[in-house]
Amino acid sequence: MKSIIVYYSLEGNCKLISNTIAAAIHCDVLELKLKKPVPVKGPMKFITGGRSAMRKASPELATTIPDLSDYELIIVGAPVWAGTFAPAIRTFASKAHVENKKMAFFTCCASGPTEKCIKDMKAVFEGNTVLSDISFVNPSTKDTEKCIDKAKIWAQQFIS
Ligand SMILES: Cc1cc2nc3c(=O)[nH]c(=O)nc-3n(C[C@H](O)[C@H](O)[C@H](O)COP(=O)(O)O)c2cc1C
């Protein structure tokens, strides 16, 4: 099935998982970038990013959303921020109007829990069929090889 991964990543964890899945299933990848990026280092990262997540903000994207109508499956990846998904995903959801698609979600967190984040992602992409979801704990720095294997195995279900 023709698939695309759409993800946001501030610190590289979701990027690692996206690239791993994309290589495993040979799908397209769209990285969401913000017009006003959240600082990668220092306390402002948590203040700016956390506040924006808690306020359910939809920050402007620097990324142009392509026509997604040809894709049968859209995999969305997001870091957990303040217990929910990073706000770039909300902007994507509102701009892309994804409907009647197969979807799958992955999250990266520092410790979790991730259930609320996944539930919030399902809600924001209501009207689609969610095939699967999975979470990773800081895969760039913790058990990286195991996480890569876990992502590859998870991705196999999307090959048809
Ligand atoms: C603003 C902000 C808020 C965060 N909030 C949470 C949280 O509520 N729970 C959690 O487990 N990790 C939290 N984290 C950690 C990230 O989810 C985690 O490091 C993730 O792997 C980052 O993914 P990325 O490298 O793709 O950006 C937060 C990180 C940031 C920057």
Coordinates of N, CA, C and O in Angstrom, one line a residue, residues 2-156:
K2 N 0.4 2.3 -0.7 CA 1.2 3.5 -0.8 C 1.1 4.2 0.5 O 0.0 4.5 1.0
S3 N 2.3 4.5 1.1 CA 2.3 5.0 2.5 C 3.2 6.2 2.6 O 4.2 6.4 1.9
I4 N 2.9 7.0 3.6 CA 3.8 8.1 4.0 C 3.9 8.3 5.5 O 2.9 8.0 6.2
I5 N 5.0 8.6 5.9 CA 5.2 8.9 7.4 C 5.3 10.5 7.5 O 6.1 11.1 6.8
V6 N 4.5 11.0 8.3 CA 4.5 12.4 8.6 C 4.9 12.6 10.1 O 4.3 12.0 11.0
Y7 N 6.0 13.3 10.3 CA 6.4 13.4 11.7 C 7.0 14.7 12.1 O 7.4 15.5 11.2
Y8 N 7.0 15.0 13.4 CA 7.7 16.2 13.9 C 8.8 15.6 14.9 O 8.5 14.6 15.6
S9 N 9.9 16.2 14.9 CA 11.0 15.8 15.9 C 11.8 17.0 16.3 O 12.4 17.6 15.4
L10 N 11.9 17.2 17.5 CA 12.7 18.3 18.0 C 14.1 17.9 18.2 O 15.1 18.5 17.9
E11 N 14.3 16.7 18.8 CA 15.6 16.2 19.2 C 16.1 15.0 18.5 O 17.1 14.4 18.9
G12 N 15.4 14.5 17.5 CA 15.9 13.4 16.7 C 15.4 12.0 16.9 O 15.6 11.1 16.2
N13 N 14.6 11.9 18.0 CA 14.1 10.5 18.3 C 13.0 10.1 17.3 O 13.1 9.0 16.7
C14 N 12.0 10.9 17.1 CA 11.0 10.6 16.1 C 11.6 10.5 14.7 O 11.1 9.7 13.8
K15 N 12.6 11.3 14.4 CA 13.3 11.3 13.1 C 14.0 9.9 12.9 O 13.8 9.3 11.9
L16 N 14.6 9.4 14.0 CA 15.3 8.1 13.9 C 14.2 7.0 13.6 O 14.4 6.2 12.7
I17 N 13.1 7.0 14.3 CA 12.1 6.0 14.1 C 11.5 6.2 12.7 O 11.2 5.2 12.0
S18 N 11.2 7.4 12.3 CA 10.6 7.6 10.9 C 11.5 7.1 9.9 O 11.1 6.4 8.9
N19 N 12.8 7.4 10.0 CA 13.8 6.9 8.9 C 13.9 5.4 8.9 O 14.0 4.8 7.9
T20 N 13.8 4.8 10.1 CA 13.9 3.4 10.2 C 12.7 2.7 9.6 O 12.8 1.8 8.8
I21 N 11.5 3.2 9.8 CA 10.3 2.7 9.3 C 10.3 2.9 7.7 O 10.0 2.0 7.0
A22 N 10.7 4.1 7.3 CA 10.7 4.4 5.9 C 11.6 3.5 5.1 O 11.3 3.0 4.0
A23 N 12.8 3.2 5.7 CA 13.7 2.2 5.1 C 13.1 0.8 5.0 O 13.4 0.1 4.1
A24 N 12.4 0.5 6.1 CA 11.8 -0.9 6.2 C 10.7 -1.1 5.2 O 10.6 -2.2 4.6
I25 N 9.9 -0.1 4.9 CA 8.7 -0.3 4.1 C 8.7 0.5 2.8 O 7.8 0.5 2.0
H26 N 9.9 1.2 2.6 CA 10.0 2.0 1.4 C 8.9 3.0 1.1 O 8.3 2.9 0.1
C27 N 8.6 3.8 2.1 CA 7.5 4.7 1.9 C 8.1 6.2 1.9 O 9.3 6.4 2.1
D28 N 7.2 7.1 1.6 CA 7.6 8.5 1.6 C 7.7 9.0 3.0 O 7.1 8.5 3.9
V29 N 8.4 10.1 3.2 CA 8.5 10.8 4.5 C 8.3 12.3 4.4 O 8.8 12.9 3.5
L30 N 7.6 12.8 5.3 CA 7.4 14.3 5.4 C 7.7 14.7 6.8 O 7.0 14.3 7.8
E31 N 8.8 15.5 6.9 CA 9.1 16.1 8.2 C 8.5 17.4 8.4 O 8.6 18.3 7.5
L32 N 7.8 17.6 9.5 CA 7.1 18.9 9.8 C 8.1 19.8 10.5 O 8.7 19.4 11.5
K33 N 8.3 21.0 10.0 CA 9.1 22.0 10.6 C 8.3 23.2 11.0 O 7.4 23.5 10.2
L34 N 8.6 23.8 12.1 CA 7.9 25.0 12.5 C 8.5 26.3 11.9 O 9.7 26.4 11.8
K35 N 7.6 27.3 11.6 CA 8.1 28.6 11.2 C 8.9 29.2 12.3 O 10.0 29.8 12.0
K36 N 8.4 29.1 13.5 CA 9.2 29.6 14.7 C 9.6 28.4 15.5 O 8.9 27.9 16.4
P37 N 10.8 27.9 15.2 CA 11.2 26.6 15.9 C 11.3 26.8 17.4 O 11.7 27.8 17.9
V38 N 11.0 25.7 18.1 CA 11.2 25.6 19.6 C 12.7 25.4 19.8 O 13.3 24.7 19.1
P39 N 13.2 26.1 20.8 CA 14.7 26.0 21.1 C 15.0 24.5 21.4 O 14.2 23.8 22.1
V40 N 16.1 24.0 20.9 CA 16.5 22.6 21.1 C 17.1 22.4 22.4 O 17.1 21.3 23.0
K41 N 17.7 23.5 23.0 CA 18.5 23.4 24.2 C 18.0 24.4 25.3 O 17.3 25.3 24.9
G42 N 18.3 24.1 26.5 CA 18.0 25.0 27.6 C 16.5 24.9 28.1 O 15.7 24.2 27.5
P43 N 16.2 25.6 29.2 CA 14.9 25.5 29.8 C 13.8 26.0 28.9 O 12.6 25.6 29.0
M44 N 14.1 26.9 28.0 CA 13.1 27.5 27.1 C 12.4 26.4 26.2 O 11.3 26.5 25.8
K45 N 13.2 25.3 26.0 CA 12.6 24.2 25.2 C 11.4 23.7 25.9 O 10.3 23.5 25.3
F46 N 11.5 23.5 27.2 CA 10.3 22.9 28.0 C 9.3 24.0 28.2 O 8.1 23.6 28.2
I47 N 9.7 25.2 28.4 CA 8.7 26.3 28.7 C 7.9 26.5 27.4 O 6.7 26.5 27.4
T48 N 8.6 26.8 26.3 CA 7.9 27.1 25.1 C 7.1 25.9 24.6 O 5.9 26.1 24.2
G49 N 7.8 24.8 24.5 CA 7.1 23.6 23.9 C 6.0 23.1 24.8 O 4.9 22.8 24.3
G50 N 6.3 23.0 26.1 CA 5.3 22.5 27.1 C 4.0 23.4 27.1 O 2.9 22.9 27.0
R51 N 4.3 24.7 27.1 CA 3.1 25.7 27.1 C 2.3 25.5 25.9 O 1.1 25.5 25.9
S52 N 3.0 25.4 24.7 CA 2.3 25.3 23.5 C 1.5 24.0 23.4 O 0.3 24.0 22.9
A53 N 2.0 22.9 23.9 CA 1.3 21.7 23.9 C 0.0 21.8 24.9 O -1.1 21.3 24.5
M54 N 0.3 22.4 26.1 CA -0.9 22.4 27.0 C -2.0 23.3 26.5 O -3.1 23.1 26.8
R55 N -1.6 24.4 25.7 CA -2.6 25.3 25.2 C -3.2 24.8 23.9 O -4.0 25.5 23.3
K56 N -2.9 23.6 23.5 CA -3.4 23.0 22.3 C -3.2 24.0 21.1 O -4.1 24.2 20.3
A57 N -2.0 24.5 21.0 CA -1.7 25.5 20.0 C -1.5 24.8 18.6 O -1.3 23.6 18.6
S58 N -1.7 25.6 17.6 CA -1.4 25.1 16.2 C -0.4 26.0 15.6 O -0.7 26.9 14.8
P59 N 0.9 25.8 15.9 CA 1.9 26.7 15.4 C 2.1 26.6 13.9 O 1.9 25.5 13.3
E60 N 2.4 27.7 13.3 CA 2.5 27.7 11.8 C 3.7 26.8 11.3 O 4.8 26.8 12.0
L61 N 3.4 26.1 10.3 CA 4.5 25.2 9.8 C 5.3 25.9 8.7 O 4.7 26.7 7.9
A62 N 6.6 25.6 8.6 CA 7.4 26.0 7.5 C 7.3 25.0 6.4 O 7.7 25.3 5.2
T63 N 6.7 23.8 6.7 CA 6.6 22.7 5.7 C 5.3 22.9 4.9 O 4.3 23.1 5.5
T64 N 5.4 22.7 3.6 CA 4.2 22.7 2.8 C 3.7 21.3 2.8 O 4.4 20.3 2.6
I65 N 2.4 21.2 3.1 CA 1.7 19.9 3.1 C 1.4 19.5 1.6 O 0.6 20.2 1.0
P66 N 1.9 18.3 1.2 CA 1.6 17.9 -0.2 C 0.2 17.3 -0.3 O -0.5 17.1 0.8
D67 N -0.3 17.0 -1.5 CA -1.5 16.3 -1.7 C -1.4 14.9 -1.2 O -0.5 14.2 -1.7
L68 N -2.2 14.5 -0.2 CA -2.1 13.2 0.4 C -3.1 12.2 -0.2 O -3.2 11.1 0.3
S69 N -3.9 12.6 -1.2 CA -5.0 11.8 -1.6 C -4.6 10.4 -2.1 O -5.3 9.5 -2.0
D70 N -3.4 10.3 -2.7 CA -2.9 9.0 -3.3 C -2.5 8.0 -2.2 O -2.3 6.9 -2.5
Y71 N -2.3 8.5 -1.0 CA -1.8 7.6 0.0 C -2.9 6.8 0.7 O -3.9 7.4 1.1
E72 N -2.6 5.5 0.8 CA -3.6 4.6 1.5 C -3.4 4.6 3.0 O -4.3 4.5 3.8
L73 N -2.1 4.8 3.4 CA -1.8 4.7 4.8 C -0.9 6.0 5.2 O 0.0 6.3 4.5
I74 N -1.3 6.6 6.2 CA -0.5 7.7 6.7 C -0.1 7.4 8.2 O -0.9 7.2 9.0
I75 N 1.2 7.3 8.4 CA 1.8 7.0 9.7 C 2.2 8.4 10.3 O 2.9 9.1 9.6
V76 N 1.7 8.7 11.5 CA 2.1 9.9 12.1 C 2.9 9.7 13.3 O 2.6 8.8 14.2
G77 N 4.1 10.4 13.4 CA 5.0 10.2 14.6 C 5.2 11.5 15.3 O 5.4 12.6 14.7
A78 N 5.1 11.5 16.6 CA 5.2 12.7 17.4 C 5.9 12.4 18.7 O 5.7 11.4 19.4
P79 N 6.7 13.4 19.2 CA 7.2 13.3 20.6 C 6.0 13.7 21.5 O 5.1 14.5 21.2
V80 N 6.1 13.1 22.7 CA 5.1 13.4 23.8 C 5.6 14.7 24.4 O 6.7 14.8 24.9
W81 N 4.7 15.7 24.5 CA 5.0 16.9 25.1 C 3.9 17.2 26.1 O 2.7 17.2 25.7
A82 N 4.2 17.4 27.4 CA 3.3 17.6 28.4 C 2.1 16.6 28.4 O 0.9 17.0 28.5
G83 N 2.5 15.4 28.1 CA 1.5 14.3 28.1 C 0.7 14.1 26.9 O -0.1 13.2 26.7
T84 N 0.9 15.0 25.9 CA 0.1 14.9 24.7 C 1.1 15.0 23.5 O 2.3 15.0 23.7
F85 N 0.6 15.1 22.2 CA 1.5 15.1 21.1 C 2.0 16.6 20.9 O 1.4 17.5 21.2
A86 N 3.2 16.7 20.3 CA 3.8 18.0 20.0 C 2.9 18.7 19.0 O 2.3 18.1 18.1
P87 N 2.7 20.0 19.2 CA 1.6 20.8 18.5 C 1.8 20.8 17.0 O 0.8 21.1 16.3
A88 N 2.9 20.6 16.4 CA 3.0 20.6 15.0 C 2.0 19.6 14.4 O 1.6 19.8 13.2
I89 N 1.8 18.6 15.1 CA 0.8 17.5 14.6 C -0.6 18.1 14.5 O -1.3 17.8 13.6
R90 N -0.9 18.9 15.4 CA -2.3 19.5 15.4 C -2.4 20.4 14.1 O -3.5 20.4 13.5
T91 N -1.4 21.2 13.9 CA -1.4 22.0 12.7 C -1.5 21.2 11.4 O -2.3 21.5 10.5
F92 N -0.7 20.1 11.4 CA -0.8 19.2 10.2 C -2.3 18.7 10.1 O -2.8 18.7 9.0
A93 N -2.8 18.2 11.2 CA -4.2 17.6 11.2 C -5.2 18.7 10.6 O -6.0 18.3 9.8
S94 N -5.1 19.9 11.0 CA -6.0 20.9 10.6 C -5.8 21.3 9.1 O -6.7 21.6 8.4
K95 N -4.6 21.3 8.7 CA -4.3 21.7 7.3 C -4.5 20.6 6.3 O -4.9 20.8 5.1
A96 N -4.2 19.3 6.7 CA -4.2 18.2 5.7 C -5.6 17.6 5.5 O -5.9 16.9 4.5
H97 N -6.5 17.8 6.5 CA -7.9 17.3 6.4 C -7.8 15.8 6.0 O -8.4 15.4 5.0
V98 N -7.1 15.0 6.8 CA -7.0 13.6 6.5 C -8.3 12.9 6.9 O -8.8 13.0 8.0
E99 N -8.9 12.2 5.9 CA -10.2 11.5 6.2 C -10.2 10.2 5.4 O -9.7 10.1 4.3
N100 N -10.9 9.2 6.0 CA -11.1 7.9 5.4 C -9.8 7.2 4.9 O -9.7 6.6 3.9
K101 N -8.8 7.5 5.7 CA -7.5 6.8 5.4 C -7.2 5.8 6.5 O -7.7 5.8 7.6
K102 N -6.3 4.8 6.1 CA -5.7 4.0 7.2 C -4.6 4.8 7.8 O -3.9 5.5 7.1
M103 N -4.5 4.8 9.1 CA -3.5 5.5 9.8 C -2.8 4.6 10.9 O -3.4 3.6 11.3
A104 N -1.6 5.0 11.3 CA -0.9 4.4 12.4 C -0.1 5.5 13.1 O 0.3 6.5 12.4
F105 N 0.1 5.3 14.4 CA 0.7 6.4 15.2 C 1.9 5.8 15.9 O 1.8 4.7 16.4
F106 N 3.0 6.6 16.0 CA 4.0 6.3 17.0 C 4.4 7.5 17.7 O 4.3 8.6 17.3
T107 N 4.8 7.3 19.0 CA 5.3 8.4 19.8 C 6.6 8.1 20.4 O 7.0 6.9 20.5
C108 N 7.4 9.1 20.7 CA 8.6 9.0 21.5 C 8.5 9.8 22.7 O 7.9 10.9 22.7
C109 N 8.9 9.2 23.8 CA 8.7 10.0 25.1 C 10.0 9.8 25.9 O 10.9 9.0 25.5
A110 N 10.1 10.5 27.1 CA 11.2 10.3 27.9 C 10.9 9.2 29.0 O 11.8 8.5 29.4
S111 N 9.7 9.1 29.4 CA 9.3 8.1 30.4 C 7.9 7.6 30.3 O 7.5 6.6 30.8
G112 N 7.1 8.4 29.6 CA 5.7 8.1 29.5 C 4.9 8.6 30.7 O 5.4 9.5 31.4
P113 N 3.6 8.2 30.8 CA 2.9 7.3 30.0 C 2.5 7.9 28.6 O 2.6 9.2 28.5
T114 N 2.2 7.1 27.7 CA 1.9 7.6 26.3 C 0.4 7.4 25.9 O 0.0 7.8 24.8
E115 N -0.4 6.7 26.8 CA -1.7 6.4 26.4 C -2.6 7.6 26.0 O -3.3 7.6 25.1
K116 N -2.4 8.7 26.8 CA -3.2 9.9 26.6 C -2.7 10.5 25.3 O -3.6 11.0 24.5
C117 N -1.4 10.5 25.0 CA -0.9 11.1 23.7 C -1.5 10.4 22.5 O -2.0 11.0 21.6
I118 N -1.5 9.0 22.6 CA -2.1 8.2 21.5 C -3.6 8.5 21.4 O -4.1 8.7 20.3
K119 N -4.3 8.6 22.5 CA -5.7 8.8 22.5 C -6.0 10.2 21.9 O -6.9 10.4 21.1
D120 N -5.2 11.2 22.2 CA -5.3 12.6 21.7 C -5.1 12.6 20.2 O -5.7 13.3 19.4
M121 N -4.1 11.8 19.7 CA -3.8 11.7 18.3 C -5.0 11.0 17.6 O -5.4 11.5 16.5
K122 N -5.6 10.0 18.2 CA -6.7 9.4 17.5 C -7.9 10.4 17.4 O -8.6 10.4 16.4
A123 N -8.0 11.2 18.4 CA -9.2 12.1 18.4 C -9.0 13.2 17.3 O -9.9 13.6 16.7
V124 N -7.7 13.7 17.2 CA -7.5 14.7 16.2 C -7.6 14.2 14.8 O -7.8 15.0 13.9
F125 N -7.4 12.9 14.6 CA -7.5 12.3 13.3 C -8.8 11.5 13.2 O -8.8 10.5 12.5
E126 N -9.8 11.9 13.9 CA -11.1 11.2 13.9 C -11.6 11.1 12.4 O -11.4 12.0 11.6
G127 N -12.2 10.0 12.1 CA -12.7 9.8 10.7 C -11.8 9.0 9.9 O -12.0 8.8 8.7
N128 N -10.8 8.4 10.5 CA -9.8 7.5 9.9 C -9.8 6.2 10.6 O -10.3 6.1 11.7
T129 N -9.2 5.2 10.0 CA -9.1 3.9 10.7 C -7.7 3.7 11.2 O -6.7 3.6 10.4
V130 N -7.5 3.6 12.5 CA -6.2 3.4 13.1 C -5.8 2.0 13.1 O -6.5 1.2 13.8
L131 N -4.8 1.6 12.4 CA -4.4 0.2 12.3 C -3.6 -0.2 13.5 O -3.7 -1.4 14.0
S132 N -2.8 0.7 14.0 CA -1.8 0.3 15.1 C -1.2 1.5 15.7 O -1.1 2.6 15.1
D133 N -0.7 1.3 16.9 CA 0.1 2.4 17.5 C 1.2 1.8 18.3 O 1.1 0.6 18.7
I134 N 2.3 2.6 18.5 CA 3.5 2.1 19.3 C 4.2 3.2 19.9 O 4.1 4.4 19.4
S135 N 4.9 3.0 21.0 CA 5.7 4.0 21.6 C 7.1 3.6 21.9 O 7.4 2.4 22.1
F136 N 8.0 4.6 21.9 CA 9.4 4.4 22.1 C 9.9 5.3 23.2 O 9.4 6.5 23.3
V137 N 10.9 4.9 24.0 CA 11.4 5.7 25.1 C 12.8 6.2 24.6 O 13.7 5.4 24.5
N138 N 12.9 7.5 24.3 CA 14.1 8.1 23.8 C 15.0 7.2 23.0 O 16.2 6.9 23.4
P139 N 14.5 6.7 21.9 CA 15.3 5.7 21.1 C 16.7 6.1 20.6 O 17.5 5.3 20.4
S140 N 16.9 7.4 20.5 CA 18.2 7.9 20.0 C 19.3 7.6 21.0 O 20.5 7.5 20.7
T141 N 18.9 7.6 22.3 CA 19.9 7.5 23.4 C 19.7 6.3 24.3 O 20.6 6.0 25.1
K142 N 18.6 5.6 24.2 CA 18.3 4.5 25.1 C 18.0 3.2 24.3 O 17.0 3.2 23.6
D143 N 18.7 2.2 24.5 CA 18.5 0.9 23.8 C 18.2 1.1 22.3 O 17.2 0.6 21.7
T144 N 19.1 1.9 21.7 CA 18.8 2.3 20.3 C 18.6 1.1 19.3 O 17.7 1.1 18.6
E145 N 19.5 0.1 19.4 CA 19.4 -1.0 18.5 C 18.1 -1.8 18.7 O 17.4 -2.2 17.8
K146 N 17.7 -2.0 20.0 CA 16.4 -2.7 20.3 C 15.3 -1.9 19.8 O 14.3 -2.4 19.2
C147 N 15.3 -0.6 19.9 CA 14.2 0.3 19.4 C 14.1 0.2 17.9 O 13.0 0.2 17.3
I148 N 15.3 0.2 17.2 CA 15.3 0.1 15.8 C 14.7 -1.2 15.3 O 13.8 -1.2 14.4
D149 N 15.0 -2.3 16.0 CA 14.4 -3.6 15.7 C 12.9 -3.6 15.9 O 12.2 -4.1 15.1
K150 N 12.5 -3.0 17.0 CA 11.1 -2.9 17.4 C 10.3 -2.1 16.3 O 9.3 -2.5 15.9
A151 N 11.0 -1.1 15.8 CA 10.3 -0.2 14.8 C 10.2 -1.0 13.5 O 9.2 -1.0 12.8
K152 N 11.3 -1.8 13.1 CA 11.3 -2.5 11.9 C 10.2 -3.6 11.9 O 9.5 -3.8 10.9
I153 N 10.1 -4.3 13.1 CA 9.1 -5.4 13.2 C 7.7 -4.8 13.1 O 6.8 -5.3 12.5
W154 N 7.5 -3.7 13.8 CA 6.2 -3.0 13.8 C 5.8 -2.6 12.4 O 4.6 -2.8 11.9
A155 N 6.8 -2.2 11.6 CA 6.5 -1.7 10.3 C 6.1 -2.8 9.3 O 5.5 -2.5 8.3
Q156 N 6.5 -4.0 9.6 CA 6.3 -5.1 8.6 C 4.8 -5.3 8.3 O 4.4 -5.7 7.2

